[in-house]
PDB file of C-alpha atoms and ligand atoms in Angstrom:
ATOM      1  CA  MET A   1     166.461  80.839  92.947  1.00 84.00           C
ATOM      2  CA  HIS A   2     163.695  81.517  95.507  1.00 92.00           C
ATOM      3  CA  ILE A   3     161.770  78.433  96.680  1.00 97.00           C
ATOM      4  CA  GLN A   4     158.108  78.901  97.437  1.00 98.00           C
ATOM      5  CA  VAL A   5     157.118  75.445  98.606  1.00 98.00           C
ATOM      6  CA  ASP A   6     158.400  73.124 101.299  1.00 98.00           C
ATOM      7  CA  SER A   7     156.632  69.898 100.591  1.00 98.00           C
ATOM      8  CA  HIS A   8     157.856  67.971 103.528  1.00 98.00           C
ATOM      9  CA  THR A   9     157.898  69.004 107.257  1.00 98.00           C
ATOM     10  CA  HIS A  10     157.193  67.354 110.640  1.00 98.00           C
ATOM     11  CA  THR A  11     155.700  68.596 113.936  1.00 98.00           C
ATOM     12  CA  VAL A  12     155.675  67.193 117.400  1.00 98.00           C
ATOM     13  CA  ALA A  13     152.939  64.957 116.376  1.00 97.00           C
ATOM     14  CA  SER A  14     155.357  62.694 114.804  1.00 97.00           C
ATOM     15  CA  GLY A  15     156.761  61.680 118.053  1.00 95.00           C
ATOM     16  CA  HIS A  16     160.451  62.414 117.261  1.00 95.00           C
ATOM     17  CA  ALA A  17     160.304  65.955 115.983  1.00 97.00           C
ATOM     18  CA  TYR A  18     160.521  69.113 118.229  1.00 98.00           C
ATOM     19  CA  SER A  19     158.351  71.930 117.020  1.00 98.00           C
ATOM     20  CA  THR A  20     154.723  72.772 116.640  1.00 98.00           C
ATOM     21  CA  LEU A  21     152.824  73.535 113.441  1.00 98.00           C
ATOM     22  CA  ALA A  22     152.467  77.223 114.570  1.00 98.00           C
ATOM     23  CA  GLU A  23     156.339  77.382 115.106  1.00 98.00           C
ATOM     24  CA  ASN A  24     156.884  75.944 111.602  1.00 98.00           C
ATOM     25  CA  ILE A  25     154.459  78.364 110.120  1.00 98.00           C
ATOM     26  CA  ASN A  26     156.282  81.335 111.689  1.00 98.00           C
ATOM     27  CA  VAL A  27     159.634  80.256 110.262  1.00 98.00           C
ATOM     28  CA  ALA A  28     158.058  79.545 106.851  1.00 98.00           C
ATOM     29  CA  ALA A  29     156.408  82.939 106.826  1.00 98.00           C
ATOM     30  CA  ALA A  30     159.949  84.797 107.706  1.00 98.00           C
ATOM     31  CA  ARG A  31     161.567  82.851 104.867  1.00 97.00           C
ATOM     32  CA  GLY A  32     159.048  83.604 102.161  1.00 97.00           C
ATOM     33  CA  ILE A  33     157.669  80.176 101.836  1.00 98.00           C
ATOM     34  CA  LYS A  34     154.202  80.402 100.224  1.00 98.00           C
ATOM     35  CA  LEU A  35     153.057  76.829 100.655  1.00 98.00           C
ATOM     36  CA  LEU A  36     154.056  74.740 103.583  1.00 98.00           C
ATOM     37  CA  ALA A  37     153.145  70.984 103.565  1.00 98.00           C
ATOM     38  CA  HIS A  38     152.815  69.585 107.032  1.00 98.00           C
ATOM     39  CA  THR A  39     153.507  65.915 106.510  1.00 98.00           C
ATOM     40  CA  ASP A  40     153.757  63.905 109.961  1.00 98.00           C
ATOM     41  CA  HIS A  41     154.603  60.245 109.679  1.00 98.00           C
ATOM     42  CA  GLY A  42     151.863  57.813 108.847  1.00 97.00           C
ATOM     43  CA  PRO A  43     150.446  55.660 111.807  1.00 96.00           C
ATOM     44  CA  ALA A  44     152.744  52.687 111.233  1.00 96.00           C
ATOM     45  CA  MET A  45     155.851  54.663 112.352  1.00 96.00           C
ATOM     46  CA  PRO A  46     156.466  54.130 116.111  1.00 96.00           C
ATOM     47  CA  GLY A  47     155.167  57.228 117.920  1.00 95.00           C
ATOM     48  CA  ALA A  48     153.284  58.453 114.915  1.00 96.00           C
ATOM     49  CA  PRO A  49     149.866  60.198 115.274  1.00 96.00           C
ATOM     50  CA  HIS A  50     146.567  58.179 115.338  1.00 95.00           C
ATOM     51  CA  VAL A  51     144.543  58.329 112.004  1.00 94.00           C
ATOM     52  CA  TRP A  52     142.118  60.796 113.626  1.00 95.00           C
ATOM     53  CA  PHE A  53     145.076  63.350 113.514  1.00 97.00           C
ATOM     54  CA  PHE A  54     144.851  63.285 109.713  1.00 97.00           C
ATOM     55  CA  MET A  55     141.104  62.995 109.703  1.00 95.00           C
ATOM     56  CA  ASN A  56     140.727  66.267 111.670  1.00 96.00           C
ATOM     57  CA  MET A  57     142.992  68.543 109.517  1.00 96.00           C
ATOM     58  CA  LYS A  58     139.730  70.322 108.147  1.00 93.00           C
ATOM     59  CA  VAL A  59     139.921  72.402 111.372  1.00 96.00           C
ATOM     60  CA  LEU A  60     143.056  74.109 110.110  1.00 96.00           C
ATOM     61  CA  PRO A  61     142.802  77.155 108.117  1.00 97.00           C
ATOM     62  CA  ARG A  62     143.978  77.092 104.576  1.00 97.00           C
ATOM     63  CA  ILE A  63     146.222  80.059 105.181  1.00 98.00           C
ATOM     64  CA  MET A  64     147.938  81.361 108.281  1.00 97.00           C
ATOM     65  CA  HIS A  65     150.431  84.446 108.488  1.00 97.00           C
ATOM     66  CA  GLY A  66     150.426  84.429 104.669  1.00 97.00           C
ATOM     67  CA  VAL A  67     151.401  80.788 104.491  1.00 98.00           C
ATOM     68  CA  GLY A  68     149.235  78.215 102.685  1.00 98.00           C
ATOM     69  CA  LEU A  69     148.871  75.048 104.646  1.00 98.00           C
ATOM     70  CA  LEU A  70     148.888  71.830 102.552  1.00 98.00           C
ATOM     71  CA  ARG A  71     147.397  69.036 104.654  1.00 98.00           C
ATOM     72  CA  GLY A  72     149.702  66.104 104.231  1.00 98.00           C
ATOM     73  CA  VAL A  73     151.082  62.764 105.431  1.00 98.00           C
ATOM     74  CA  GLU A  74     154.403  61.101 104.943  1.00 98.00           C
ATOM     75  CA  ALA A  75     152.938  57.557 104.366  1.00 98.00           C
ATOM     76  CA  ASN A  76     154.981  54.485 104.819  1.00 98.00           C
ATOM     77  CA  ILE A  77     155.439  51.867 102.335  1.00 98.00           C
ATOM     78  CA  ILE A  78     154.634  48.668 104.183  1.00 98.00           C
ATOM     79  CA  ASN A  79     155.605  45.950 101.801  1.00 98.00           C
ATOM     80  CA  PHE A  80     157.202  45.205  98.406  1.00 98.00           C
ATOM     81  CA  HIS A  81     153.706  45.538  96.761  1.00 98.00           C
ATOM     82  CA  GLY A  82     153.876  49.254  97.294  1.00 97.00           C
ATOM     83  CA  GLU A  83     150.950  49.214  99.732  1.00 98.00           C
ATOM     84  CA  LEU A  84     150.708  52.248 102.335  1.00 97.00           C
ATOM     85  CA  ASP A  85     149.752  52.586 105.990  1.00 97.00           C
ATOM     86  CA  ILE A  86     147.286  55.240 105.653  1.00 94.00           C
ATOM     87  CA  ASP A  87     143.564  54.843 105.868  1.00 91.00           C
ATOM     88  CA  GLU A  88     141.685  55.582 102.647  1.00 95.00           C
ATOM     89  CA  ASP A  89     139.186  57.910 104.191  1.00 95.00           C
ATOM     90  CA  ALA A  90     142.177  59.895 105.698  1.00 95.00           C
ATOM     91  CA  ARG A  91     144.184  59.685 102.613  1.00 96.00           C
ATOM     92  CA  CYS A  92     141.309  61.097 100.345  1.00 96.00           C
ATOM     93  CA  GLN A  93     141.400  64.350 102.574  1.00 96.00           C
ATOM     94  CA  MET A  94     145.011  64.986 102.166  1.00 97.00           C
ATOM     95  CA  ASP A  95     146.236  67.657  99.880  1.00 98.00           C
ATOM     96  CA  ILE A  96     149.467  65.974  99.380  1.00 98.00           C
ATOM     97  CA  VAL A  97     150.634  62.452 100.128  1.00 98.00           C
ATOM     98  CA  LEU A  98     154.336  61.599 100.338  1.00 98.00           C
ATOM     99  CA  PHE A  99     155.459  58.051 100.543  1.00 98.00           C
ATOM    100  CA  GLY A 100     158.698  56.409 101.121  1.00 98.00           C
ATOM    101  CA  PHE A 101     160.651  53.600 102.930  1.00 98.00           C
ATOM    102  CA  HIS A 102     161.530  53.633 106.490  1.00 97.00           C
ATOM    103  CA  GLU A 103     163.590  50.923 108.231  1.00 94.00           C
ATOM    104  CA  PRO A 104     161.255  50.579 111.284  1.00 94.00           C
ATOM    105  CA  ILE A 105     158.458  49.508 108.987  1.00 96.00           C
ATOM    106  CA  VAL A 106     160.201  47.676 105.964  1.00 97.00           C
ATOM    107  CA  THR A 107     163.406  45.577 106.250  1.00 97.00           C
ATOM    108  CA  PRO A 108     165.622  46.388 103.239  1.00 97.00           C
ATOM    109  CA  GLY A 109     165.292  43.842 100.466  1.00 98.00           C
ATOM    110  CA  SER A 110     166.684  43.764  96.912  1.00 98.00           C
ATOM    111  CA  LYS A 111     167.018  46.593  94.379  1.00 97.00           C
ATOM    112  CA  ARG A 112     164.466  45.065  92.355  1.00 98.00           C
ATOM    113  CA  GLN A 113     162.075  44.681  95.211  1.00 98.00           C
ATOM    114  CA  HIS A 114     162.453  48.364  96.323  1.00 98.00           C
ATOM    115  CA  THR A 115     162.065  49.426  92.592  1.00 98.00           C
ATOM    116  CA  GLU A 116     158.938  47.455  92.161  1.00 98.00           C
ATOM    117  CA  ALA A 117     157.348  48.705  95.413  1.00 98.00           C
ATOM    118  CA  VAL A 118     157.946  52.256  94.484  1.00 98.00           C
ATOM    119  CA  ILE A 119     156.422  51.801  90.860  1.00 98.00           C
ATOM    120  CA  ARG A 120     153.448  49.957  92.172  1.00 98.00           C
ATOM    121  CA  ALA A 121     152.669  52.777  94.759  1.00 98.00           C
ATOM    122  CA  MET A 122     153.049  55.362  91.925  1.00 98.00           C
ATOM    123  CA  GLU A 123     150.693  53.423  89.713  1.00 98.00           C
ATOM    124  CA  SER A 124     148.061  53.124  92.452  1.00 97.00           C
ATOM    125  CA  GLY A 125     147.301  56.905  91.998  1.00 97.00           C
ATOM    126  CA  LYS A 126     147.343  57.380  95.769  1.00 97.00           C
ATOM    127  CA  VAL A 127     150.684  59.049  96.035  1.00 98.00           C
ATOM    128  CA  ASP A 128     151.916  62.468  94.880  1.00 98.00           C
ATOM    129  CA  VAL A 129     155.621  62.624  96.126  1.00 98.00           C
ATOM    130  CA  PHE A 130     158.306  59.910  96.350  1.00 98.00           C
ATOM    131  CA  ALA A 131     160.314  61.032  99.449  1.00 98.00           C
ATOM    132  CA  HIS A 132     163.944  60.599  99.950  1.00 97.00           C
ATOM    133  CA  GLY A 133     164.504  58.117  97.251  1.00 96.00           C
ATOM    134  CA  GLY A 134     168.313  58.280  97.323  1.00 94.00           C
ATOM    135  CA  ASN A 135     168.423  56.397 100.608  1.00 95.00           C
ATOM    136  CA  PRO A 136     171.395  53.971 100.283  1.00 93.00           C
ATOM    137  CA  ARG A 137     169.603  51.503 102.680  1.00 95.00           C
ATOM    138  CA  PHE A 138     166.853  51.099  99.908  1.00 97.00           C
ATOM    139  CA  PRO A 139     168.690  51.316  96.611  1.00 96.00           C
ATOM    140  CA  LEU A 140     166.555  51.219  93.487  1.00 97.00           C
ATOM    141  CA  ASN A 141     166.773  51.587  89.783  1.00 98.00           C
ATOM    142  CA  ALA A 142     166.831  55.411  89.204  1.00 98.00           C
ATOM    143  CA  GLU A 143     165.781  55.142  85.558  1.00 98.00           C
ATOM    144  CA  GLU A 144     162.821  53.023  86.156  1.00 98.00           C
ATOM    145  CA  VAL A 145     161.541  55.088  89.090  1.00 98.00           C
ATOM    146  CA  ALA A 146     161.965  58.298  87.132  1.00 98.00           C
ATOM    147  CA  GLN A 147     160.115  57.018  84.196  1.00 98.00           C
ATOM    148  CA  ALA A 148     157.172  55.730  86.456  1.00 98.00           C
ATOM    149  CA  ALA A 149     157.145  59.254  88.111  1.00 98.00           C
ATOM    150  CA  VAL A 150     156.743  60.816  84.662  1.00 98.00           C
ATOM    151  CA  ASP A 151     154.219  58.266  83.502  1.00 98.00           C
ATOM    152  CA  ASN A 152     151.970  58.680  86.697  1.00 98.00           C
ATOM    153  CA  ASN A 153     152.614  62.424  87.258  1.00 97.00           C
ATOM    154  CA  VAL A 154     154.263  61.931  90.512  1.00 98.00           C
ATOM    155  CA  LEU A 155     157.102  64.328  91.909  1.00 98.00           C
ATOM    156  CA  ILE A 156     160.384  63.037  92.957  1.00 98.00           C
ATOM    157  CA  GLU A 157     161.613  64.719  96.156  1.00 98.00           C
ATOM    158  CA  ILE A 158     165.049  66.187  96.773  1.00 96.00           C
ATOM    159  CA  ASN A 159     165.364  65.928 100.600  1.00 94.00           C
ATOM    160  CA  ASN A 160     167.520  68.543 102.271  1.00 94.00           C
ATOM    161  CA  SER A 161     168.036  66.303 105.428  1.00 91.00           C
ATOM    162  CA  SER A 162     169.386  63.514 103.448  1.00 87.00           C
ATOM    163  CA  PHE A 163     172.594  65.669 103.010  1.00 86.00           C
ATOM    164  CA  THR A 164     172.905  66.884 106.651  1.00 88.00           C
ATOM    165  CA  THR A 165     171.363  64.662 109.478  1.00 84.00           C
ATOM    166  CA  SER A 166     169.739  61.622 107.915  1.00 84.00           C
ATOM    167  CA  ARG A 167     170.437  58.840 105.534  1.00 84.00           C
ATOM    168  CA  VAL A 168     174.095  59.192 105.230  1.00 84.00           C
ATOM    169  CA  GLY A 169     175.460  58.399 101.845  1.00 84.00           C
ATOM    170  CA  SER A 170     172.468  59.590  99.930  1.00 85.00           C
ATOM    171  CA  ARG A 171     174.114  62.193  97.693  1.00 88.00           C
ATOM    172  CA  ASN A 172     175.240  59.998  94.626  1.00 92.00           C
ATOM    173  CA  ASN A 173     171.883  58.270  94.586  1.00 93.00           C
ATOM    174  CA  CYS A 174     169.991  61.394  94.738  1.00 94.00           C
ATOM    175  CA  ALA A 175     172.050  62.900  91.877  1.00 95.00           C
ATOM    176  CA  ALA A 176     171.431  59.908  89.816  1.00 96.00           C
ATOM    177  CA  LEU A 177     167.639  60.211  90.489  1.00 97.00           C
ATOM    178  CA  ALA A 178     167.559  63.897  89.839  1.00 97.00           C
ATOM    179  CA  GLU A 179     169.493  63.270  86.450  1.00 97.00           C
ATOM    180  CA  ALA A 180     167.014  60.444  85.416  1.00 97.00           C
ATOM    181  CA  VAL A 181     164.114  62.718  86.073  1.00 98.00           C
ATOM    182  CA  GLY A 182     165.673  65.493  84.036  1.00 96.00           C
ATOM    183  CA  ASN A 183     166.455  63.320  81.197  1.00 96.00           C
ATOM    184  CA  LYS A 184     162.959  62.060  81.099  1.00 97.00           C
ATOM    185  CA  GLY A 185     161.133  65.378  81.484  1.00 96.00           C
ATOM    186  CA  GLY A 186     159.832  64.843  85.027  1.00 98.00           C
ATOM    187  CA  TYR A 187     159.527  67.106  87.989  1.00 98.00           C
ATOM    188  CA  LEU A 188     161.312  67.582  91.319  1.00 98.00           C
ATOM    189  CA  THR A 189     160.101  68.928  94.578  1.00 98.00           C
ATOM    190  CA  PHE A 190     162.162  70.182  97.457  1.00 98.00           C
ATOM    191  CA  GLY A 191     161.455  69.069 100.952  1.00 98.00           C
ATOM    192  CA  SER A 192     163.250  70.321 104.127  1.00 97.00           C
ATOM    193  CA  ASP A 193     162.088  67.246 106.106  1.00 97.00           C
ATOM    194  CA  ALA A 194     162.372  69.641 109.023  1.00 98.00           C
ATOM    195  CA  HIS A 195     162.051  67.927 112.475  1.00 97.00           C
ATOM    196  CA  LEU A 196     162.695  71.463 113.948  1.00 98.00           C
ATOM    197  CA  ALA A 197     161.286  74.748 112.976  1.00 98.00           C
ATOM    198  CA  ASP A 198     164.659  76.178 112.396  1.00 98.00           C
ATOM    199  CA  LYS A 199     165.105  73.811 109.381  1.00 97.00           C
ATOM    200  CA  VAL A 200     161.704  74.752 107.629  1.00 98.00           C
ATOM    201  CA  GLY A 201     162.424  76.341 104.293  1.00 97.00           C
ATOM    202  CA  ASN A 202     166.257  75.568 104.299  1.00 97.00           C
ATOM    203  CA  PHE A 203     167.203  74.043 100.880  1.00 97.00           C
ATOM    204  CA  ASP A 204     170.932  74.868 100.765  1.00 96.00           C
ATOM    205  CA  GLU A 205     171.907  71.352 100.190  1.00 94.00           C
ATOM    206  CA  CYS A 206     169.106  70.723  97.581  1.00 95.00           C
ATOM    207  CA  LEU A 207     170.268  73.742  95.558  1.00 96.00           C
ATOM    208  CA  ALA A 208     173.900  72.494  95.660  1.00 95.00           C
ATOM    209  CA  LEU A 209     172.864  69.092  94.378  1.00 95.00           C
ATOM    210  CA  ILE A 210     170.575  70.709  91.601  1.00 95.00           C
ATOM    211  CA  ARG A 211     173.495  72.765  90.529  1.00 94.00           C
ATOM    212  CA  SER A 212     175.754  69.763  90.292  1.00 93.00           C
ATOM    213  CA  VAL A 213     173.619  67.848  87.899  1.00 93.00           C
ATOM    214  CA  GLU A 214     172.419  71.101  86.056  1.00 91.00           C
ATOM    215  CA  PHE A 215     168.708  70.292  86.566  1.00 95.00           C
ATOM    216  CA  PRO A 216     166.462  72.810  84.768  1.00 94.00           C
ATOM    217  CA  ALA A 217     165.032  75.224  87.285  1.00 93.00           C
ATOM    218  CA  GLU A 218     161.730  75.365  85.532  1.00 95.00           C
ATOM    219  CA  ARG A 219     161.047  71.802  86.391  1.00 97.00           C
ATOM    220  CA  ILE A 220     161.573  72.222  90.257  1.00 98.00           C
ATOM    221  CA  LEU A 221     158.061  72.674  91.022  1.00 98.00           C
ATOM    222  CA  SER A 222     158.842  74.174  94.537  1.00 98.00           C
ATOM    223  CA  CYS A 223     159.972  77.244  92.762  1.00 97.00           C
ATOM    224  CA  ASN A 224     156.434  78.090  91.455  1.00 97.00           C
ATOM    225  CA  GLY A 225     153.618  77.931  94.158  1.00 97.00           C
ATOM    226  CA  THR A 226     151.044  78.588  91.569  1.00 97.00           C
ATOM    227  CA  ALA A 227     152.111  75.796  89.343  1.00 97.00           C
ATOM    228  CA  TYR A 228     152.349  73.538  92.488  1.00 98.00           C
ATOM    229  CA  LEU A 229     148.739  74.237  93.361  1.00 97.00           C
ATOM    230  CA  ASP A 230     147.766  73.416  89.667  1.00 97.00           C
ATOM    231  CA  PHE A 231     149.507  70.081  89.975  1.00 97.00           C
ATOM    232  CA  LEU A 232     147.596  69.223  93.164  1.00 98.00           C
ATOM    233  CA  LYS A 233     144.278  70.467  91.944  1.00 97.00           C
ATOM    234  CA  LEU A 234     144.673  68.231  88.795  1.00 96.00           C
ATOM    235  CA  ARG A 235     145.587  65.170  90.957  1.00 96.00           C
ATOM    236  CA  LYS A 236     142.728  65.832  93.431  1.00 96.00           C
ATOM    237  CA  PRO A 237     139.688  67.119  91.842  1.00 95.00           C
ATOM    238  CA  HIS A 238     137.587  66.041  94.724  1.00 96.00           C
ATOM    239  CA  LEU A 239     139.208  68.491  97.086  1.00 96.00           C
ATOM    240  CA  ASP A 240     138.244  72.340  97.412  1.00 95.00           C
ATOM    241  CA  MET A 241     141.457  74.106  97.420  1.00 95.00           C
ATOM    242  CA  SER A 242     139.966  77.491  96.430  1.00 94.00           C
ATOM    243  CA  GLY A 243     140.975  78.792  99.846  1.00 95.00           C
ATOM    244  CA  PHE A 244     144.468  79.204  98.671  1.00 96.00           C
ATOM    245  CA  ASP A 245     143.395  81.491  95.595  1.00 89.00           C
ATOM    246  CA  SER A 246     144.306  84.760  97.421  1.00 94.00           C
ATOM    247  CA  LEU A 247     147.846  83.618  97.976  1.00 95.00           C
ATOM    248  CA  PHE A 248     149.139  84.367  94.577  1.00 89.00           C
ATOM    249  CA  GLY A 249     146.767  87.259  93.667  1.00 74.00           C
TER     250      GLY A 249
HETATM  251 ZN1   ZN B   1     160.944  60.012 105.907  1.00 52.44          ZN
HETATM  252 ZN1   ZN B   2     160.013  63.071 106.864  1.00 52.44          ZN
END
């Protein structure tokens, strides 16, 4: 199974990551990644970039070294109403908006509160991908979240770093979420969540998890760059993504 899309990566701009965008692109090109989402943390995260960092992404080419660059953000859920920390003007310029819980921003609450926050964010229409939903610090109802993802055309991320360096104890929750998405006919995306260029495009742990729950490959959107772009174009008709067209000619 070849993965064409890495939907979650960080650069030095996040304040606690160690590679530049150019370094990430070089690794992505070497590993056959066709679409690379650069998704530095939203402004509420300590050390994260100012909103102008996101507003200025129009200066970035659509394609570098044969890799399509998806302008993105990993927004923070800031309360249990599912509100986010990203400015509306900036959000509307993003090709892809990830969202998730981070402990520096939200103190964990109840399973019901986490579930409601995620569903509200999905229903807002402002988010495209729910990141690292298996985090045991923020338990949620996998069935309800998977159903909301299907109902609102949102992708559920399987995050490679959740099985290596981050969020210890995520595996069973991620498996439950993937199974629920599979049963309800939803779609997954793979994110390396690389904080170092060497991790870009590495999905060994995601693939092992997918095999363990027998998730259908045709509903892993990261396997199909063309379908991934179609998904984003459908969600963001106000953005011009024609600059990517030559990628899959
Ligand atoms: Zn995160
Ligand atoms: Zn991240």
